[in-house]
Structure formats: C-alpha cells, structure tokens
Amino acid sequence: MHKVFFSRFIADGSSKNRFDKLLDIFLQLLTYSGGSVTEALNWMNQLDQKHQLTDDAYGIGDFIRDLKEKGYIEDDPEKPGLFKVRPKAGQTIRKRSLDEIFGKLKKSGRGNHRTPFSGPGDETTSE
C-alpha cells in the first residue's frame, strides 16, 4: 500500500511576482470591461475578497499605485477619482494576445506541409 503525504507548498523565487500575477488578471478584466479601469478594478476587488489574491503585505491599493508608476493607468483629469487606460496597457494586451495565439506554434522544417502543387525542390539539377 502506498502512502501519500501532503505538505505546505513553498513557492520558489522563479515564479512571477505579485504584481505580474495581478497584472495578468487585471488586463483580462480590462479586456472584458471594454477598457473601463474602474469596472476592472471593482471586479478585482470582488475576486480578491472571494479568493484572497492579495494580503496585508501587498494589497489592491499597492497594485493600483504600481499600475500608475509603471504607466498602465493614470488619474482621469476630467473625472476626479477615476482612472483611464494609458497606451502601455493597450500595447501589453495586444502583445499578450498575440503571444497566446502564436506562442505555441512551432517552426516546421522545409517541405513539411501538404499541398497539391509540386515545387522546385531543394536541389537544383541540370535537367
């Protein structure tokens, strides 16, 4: 009979930091909200309350501060207390989307594709 022991998971330093993990979630929510930073942050707060995404050491307030410092969002001068998306956030969303779509594609060797047409081939001959 096999015995299975469970222990507490201790994350190593190779995993993403807290900001990057929260940024992934935020950018997805920003896409779903149609670019509304306020709505995306409200959803993040709800997710945080339900799933404890943050802790006392790094909370949603710290994450918002980091988003501002890193150029993803800024205060909306026309609507005090609200935020608006900076171009960096849109660029990051587009880049991650392309990586998600094309990142798993592998380069194939020459001639490794199906086609009803014949080509010149790899070798040139005198014929």
Coordinates of C-alpha atoms in Angstrom, one line a residue:
M1 CA 0.0 0.0 0.0
H2 CA 1.3 3.4 -0.9
K3 CA 1.3 6.3 1.5
V4 CA 0.8 9.8 0.3
F5 CA 2.0 12.7 2.4
F6 CA 0.8 16.3 1.8
S7 CA 2.8 19.3 2.9
R8 CA 2.5 23.1 2.6
F9 CA 3.6 24.5 -0.7
I10 CA 6.6 26.8 -0.6
A11 CA 6.9 28.8 -3.7
D12 CA 10.4 29.3 -5.1
G13 CA 11.7 32.6 -6.5
S14 CA 11.3 31.5 -10.1
S15 CA 7.6 32.2 -10.2
K16 CA 6.0 35.6 -11.2
N17 CA 6.0 38.3 -8.6
R18 CA 2.7 39.5 -7.1
F19 CA 2.4 42.5 -9.5
D20 CA 2.8 40.3 -12.6
K21 CA 0.2 37.9 -11.4
L22 CA -2.3 40.6 -10.6
L23 CA -1.4 42.4 -13.9
D24 CA -2.4 39.3 -15.8
I25 CA -5.8 39.2 -14.1
F26 CA -6.3 43.0 -14.5
L27 CA -5.5 43.0 -18.2
Q28 CA -8.0 40.2 -18.8
L29 CA -10.6 42.0 -16.8
L30 CA -9.8 45.3 -18.6
T31 CA -10.5 43.5 -21.9
Y32 CA -13.8 42.1 -20.6
S33 CA -14.9 45.5 -19.3
G34 CA -14.3 47.2 -22.6
G35 CA -11.4 49.3 -21.3
S36 CA -13.2 50.6 -18.2
V37 CA -10.5 50.7 -15.5
T38 CA -13.0 51.4 -12.8
E39 CA -15.1 48.3 -13.6
A40 CA -12.0 46.1 -13.9
L41 CA -10.7 47.3 -10.5
N42 CA -14.2 46.7 -9.0
W43 CA -14.1 43.1 -10.3
M44 CA -10.6 42.7 -9.0
N45 CA -11.8 43.8 -5.5
Q46 CA -14.6 41.2 -5.7
L47 CA -12.2 38.5 -6.8
D48 CA -9.7 39.5 -4.0
Q49 CA -12.4 39.3 -1.4
K50 CA -13.5 35.8 -2.6
H51 CA -10.2 34.3 -3.5
Q52 CA -7.6 36.3 -1.4
L53 CA -5.5 37.4 -4.3
T54 CA -3.7 39.9 -2.1
D55 CA -2.6 40.0 1.6
D56 CA -1.6 42.7 4.1
A57 CA 1.9 43.0 2.6
Y58 CA 0.7 43.8 -0.9
G59 CA -2.9 44.8 -1.4
I60 CA -5.1 46.2 -4.2
G61 CA -4.1 49.8 -3.2
D62 CA -0.4 48.9 -3.7
F63 CA -1.3 47.3 -7.0
I64 CA -3.1 50.4 -8.2
R65 CA -0.1 52.5 -7.2
D66 CA 2.2 50.2 -9.1
L67 CA -0.1 50.4 -12.2
K68 CA 0.3 54.2 -12.1
E69 CA 4.1 54.1 -11.5
K70 CA 4.6 51.6 -14.4
G71 CA 2.5 53.6 -16.8
Y72 CA -0.5 51.3 -17.2
I73 CA -3.2 53.7 -15.9
E74 CA -3.4 57.3 -14.9
D75 CA -5.8 59.6 -13.0
D76 CA -8.6 60.9 -15.2
P77 CA -8.3 64.7 -15.1
E78 CA -11.9 65.2 -16.4
K79 CA -13.3 62.8 -13.8
P80 CA -11.6 63.1 -10.4
G81 CA -11.3 59.8 -8.5
L82 CA -11.4 57.7 -11.7
F83 CA -8.7 56.2 -13.8
K84 CA -8.1 55.9 -17.5
V85 CA -6.0 53.5 -19.6
R86 CA -2.6 54.5 -20.8
P87 CA -1.3 53.3 -24.2
K88 CA 1.1 50.9 -22.4
A89 CA -1.8 48.9 -21.2
G90 CA -3.3 48.5 -24.6
Q91 CA 0.1 47.6 -26.1
T92 CA 0.6 44.9 -23.4
I93 CA -2.9 43.5 -24.0
R94 CA -2.2 43.2 -27.8
K95 CA 1.3 41.7 -27.2
R96 CA 0.0 39.1 -24.8
S97 CA -2.9 38.2 -27.1
L98 CA -0.5 37.6 -30.0
D99 CA 1.8 35.6 -27.7
E100 CA -1.2 33.5 -26.6
I101 CA -2.3 32.9 -30.2
F102 CA 1.1 32.4 -31.9
G103 CA 3.3 31.4 -29.0
K104 CA 2.6 27.7 -29.2
L105 CA 3.3 27.5 -32.9
K106 CA 6.5 25.7 -33.8
K107 CA 8.6 26.3 -36.9
S108 CA 8.5 23.3 -39.2
G109 CA 11.2 22.1 -41.5
R110 CA 11.3 22.7 -45.2
G111 CA 8.7 20.7 -47.1
N112 CA 6.8 19.7 -44.0
H113 CA 3.4 20.9 -45.4
R114 CA 0.7 19.4 -47.5
T115 CA -0.1 21.0 -50.9
P116 CA -1.5 19.7 -54.2
F117 CA 1.2 21.6 -56.1
S118 CA 4.8 20.4 -56.6
G119 CA 7.6 22.9 -56.1
P120 CA 11.1 23.3 -57.4
G121 CA 12.6 21.2 -54.6
D122 CA 15.7 21.7 -52.5
E123 CA 18.3 20.7 -55.1
T124 CA 19.0 22.3 -58.5
T125 CA 19.8 19.8 -61.2
S126 CA 21.0 20.2 -64.8
E127 CA 17.7 18.8 -66.2

